[in-house]
JSON list of C-alpha atoms in Angstrom, two decimals:
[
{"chain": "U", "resi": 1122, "resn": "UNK", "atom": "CA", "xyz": [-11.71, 0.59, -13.11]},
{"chain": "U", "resi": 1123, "resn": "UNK", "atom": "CA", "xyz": [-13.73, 1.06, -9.78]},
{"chain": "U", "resi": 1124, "resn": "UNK", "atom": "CA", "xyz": [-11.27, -1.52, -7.79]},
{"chain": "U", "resi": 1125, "resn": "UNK", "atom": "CA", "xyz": [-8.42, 0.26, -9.11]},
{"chain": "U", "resi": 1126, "resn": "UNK", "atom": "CA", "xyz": [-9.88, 3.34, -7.66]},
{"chain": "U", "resi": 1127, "resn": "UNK", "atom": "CA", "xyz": [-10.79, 1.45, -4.70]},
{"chain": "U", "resi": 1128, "resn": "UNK", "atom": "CA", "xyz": [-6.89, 0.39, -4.26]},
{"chain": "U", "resi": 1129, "resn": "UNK", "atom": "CA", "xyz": [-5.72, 3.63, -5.05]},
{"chain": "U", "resi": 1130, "resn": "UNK", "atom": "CA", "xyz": [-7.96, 4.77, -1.94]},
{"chain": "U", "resi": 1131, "resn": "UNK", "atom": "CA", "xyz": [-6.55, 2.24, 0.49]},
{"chain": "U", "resi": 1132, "resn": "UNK", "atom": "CA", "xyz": [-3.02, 2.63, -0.82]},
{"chain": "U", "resi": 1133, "resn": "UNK", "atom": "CA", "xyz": [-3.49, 6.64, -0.48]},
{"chain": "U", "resi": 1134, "resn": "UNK", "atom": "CA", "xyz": [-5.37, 6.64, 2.83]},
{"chain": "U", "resi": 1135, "resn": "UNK", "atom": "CA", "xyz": [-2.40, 3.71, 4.91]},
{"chain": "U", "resi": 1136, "resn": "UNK", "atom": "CA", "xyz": [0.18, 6.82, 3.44]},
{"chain": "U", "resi": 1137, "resn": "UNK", "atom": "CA", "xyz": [-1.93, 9.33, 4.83]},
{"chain": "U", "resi": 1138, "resn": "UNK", "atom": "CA", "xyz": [-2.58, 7.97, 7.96]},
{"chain": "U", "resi": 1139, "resn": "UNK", "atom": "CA", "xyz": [1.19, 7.25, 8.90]},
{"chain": "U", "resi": 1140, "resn": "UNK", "atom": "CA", "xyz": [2.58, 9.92, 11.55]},
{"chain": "U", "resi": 1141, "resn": "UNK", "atom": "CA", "xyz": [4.82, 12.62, 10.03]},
{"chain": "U", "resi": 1142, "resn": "UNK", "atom": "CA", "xyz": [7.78, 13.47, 11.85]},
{"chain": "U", "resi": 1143, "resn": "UNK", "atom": "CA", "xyz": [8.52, 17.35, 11.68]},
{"chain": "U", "resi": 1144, "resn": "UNK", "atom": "CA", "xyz": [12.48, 16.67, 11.60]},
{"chain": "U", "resi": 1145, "resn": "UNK", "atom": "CA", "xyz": [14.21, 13.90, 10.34]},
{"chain": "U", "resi": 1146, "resn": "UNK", "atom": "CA", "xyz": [15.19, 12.96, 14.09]},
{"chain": "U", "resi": 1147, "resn": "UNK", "atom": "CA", "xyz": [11.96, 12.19, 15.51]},
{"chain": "U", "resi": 1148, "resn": "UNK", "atom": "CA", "xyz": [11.58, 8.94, 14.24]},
{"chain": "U", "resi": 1149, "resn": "UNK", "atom": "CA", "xyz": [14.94, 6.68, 14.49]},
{"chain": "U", "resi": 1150, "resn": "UNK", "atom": "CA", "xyz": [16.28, 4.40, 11.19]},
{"chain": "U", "resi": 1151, "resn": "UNK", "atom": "CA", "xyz": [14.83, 1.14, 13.00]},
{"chain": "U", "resi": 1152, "resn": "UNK", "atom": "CA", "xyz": [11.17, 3.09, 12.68]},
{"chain": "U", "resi": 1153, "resn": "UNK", "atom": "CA", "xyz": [11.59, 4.40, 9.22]},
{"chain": "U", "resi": 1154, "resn": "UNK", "atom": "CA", "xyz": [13.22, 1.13, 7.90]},
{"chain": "U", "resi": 1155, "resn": "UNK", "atom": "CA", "xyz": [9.77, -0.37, 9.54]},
{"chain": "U", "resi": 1156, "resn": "UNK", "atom": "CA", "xyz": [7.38, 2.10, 8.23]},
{"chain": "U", "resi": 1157, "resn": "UNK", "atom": "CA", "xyz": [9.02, 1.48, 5.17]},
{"chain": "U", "resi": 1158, "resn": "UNK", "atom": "CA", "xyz": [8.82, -2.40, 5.17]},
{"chain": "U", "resi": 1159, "resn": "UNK", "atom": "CA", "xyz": [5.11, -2.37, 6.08]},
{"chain": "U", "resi": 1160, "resn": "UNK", "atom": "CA", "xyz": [4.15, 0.03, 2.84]},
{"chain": "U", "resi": 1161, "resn": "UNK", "atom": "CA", "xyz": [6.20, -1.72, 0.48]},
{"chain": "U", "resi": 1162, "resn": "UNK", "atom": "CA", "xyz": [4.70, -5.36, 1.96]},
{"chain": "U", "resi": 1163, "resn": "UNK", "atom": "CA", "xyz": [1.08, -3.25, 1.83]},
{"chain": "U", "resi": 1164, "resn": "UNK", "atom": "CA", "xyz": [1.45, -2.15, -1.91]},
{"chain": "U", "resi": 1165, "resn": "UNK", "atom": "CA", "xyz": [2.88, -5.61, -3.00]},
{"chain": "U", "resi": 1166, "resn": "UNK", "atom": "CA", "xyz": [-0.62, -7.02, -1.44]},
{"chain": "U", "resi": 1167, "resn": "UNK", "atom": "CA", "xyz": [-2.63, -4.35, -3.33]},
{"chain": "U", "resi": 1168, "resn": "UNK", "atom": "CA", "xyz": [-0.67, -4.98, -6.26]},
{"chain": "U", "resi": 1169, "resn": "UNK", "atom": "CA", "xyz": [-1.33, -9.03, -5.83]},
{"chain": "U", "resi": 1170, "resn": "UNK", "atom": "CA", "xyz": [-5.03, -8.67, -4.86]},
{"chain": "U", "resi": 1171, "resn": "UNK", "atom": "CA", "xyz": [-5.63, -6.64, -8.60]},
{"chain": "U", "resi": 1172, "resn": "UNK", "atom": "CA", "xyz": [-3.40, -9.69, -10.53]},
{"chain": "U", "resi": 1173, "resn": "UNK", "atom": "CA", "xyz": [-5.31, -12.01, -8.87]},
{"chain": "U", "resi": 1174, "resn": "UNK", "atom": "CA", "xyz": [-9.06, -10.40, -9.35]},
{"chain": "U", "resi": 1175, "resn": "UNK", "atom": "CA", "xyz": [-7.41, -9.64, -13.21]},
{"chain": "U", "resi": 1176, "resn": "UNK", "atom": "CA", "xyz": [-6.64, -13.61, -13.38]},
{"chain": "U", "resi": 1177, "resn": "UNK", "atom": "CA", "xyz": [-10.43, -14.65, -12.48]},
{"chain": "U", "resi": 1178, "resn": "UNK", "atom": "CA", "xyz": [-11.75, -12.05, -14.72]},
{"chain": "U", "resi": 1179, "resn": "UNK", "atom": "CA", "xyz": [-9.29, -13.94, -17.71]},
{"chain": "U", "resi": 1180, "resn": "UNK", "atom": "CA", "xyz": [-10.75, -17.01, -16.65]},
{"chain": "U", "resi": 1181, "resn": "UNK", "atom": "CA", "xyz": [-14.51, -15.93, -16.51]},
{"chain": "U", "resi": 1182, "resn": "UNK", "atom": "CA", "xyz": [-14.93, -14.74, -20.00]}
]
């Protein structure tokens, strides 16, 4: 449960720590389809890292 916390802190803090625009207009669709693309590609690596420490755990007991 502690590494799911752990991801759920990482996750949570790369959110936090993007810039948010007070109007829609400061940041232009090219940005926000890029801000975008880099959380989606950052929470399929979270979600890969847990399968894959979930896989090794399967495989030491």
């Amino acid at each position: 449960m502690e590494t799911m916390n752990n991801h759920n802190q990482i996750c949570t803090y790369s959110i936090e720590n993007l810039t948010v625009p007070q109007t829609d207009a400061e940041w232009s669709e090219g940005e926000l389809e890029q801000k975008a693309q880099f959380l989606i590609a950052r929470c399929y690596q979270i979600l890969s890292d847990i399968k894959e420490k979930r896989d090794r755990m399967k495989l030491n007991s």
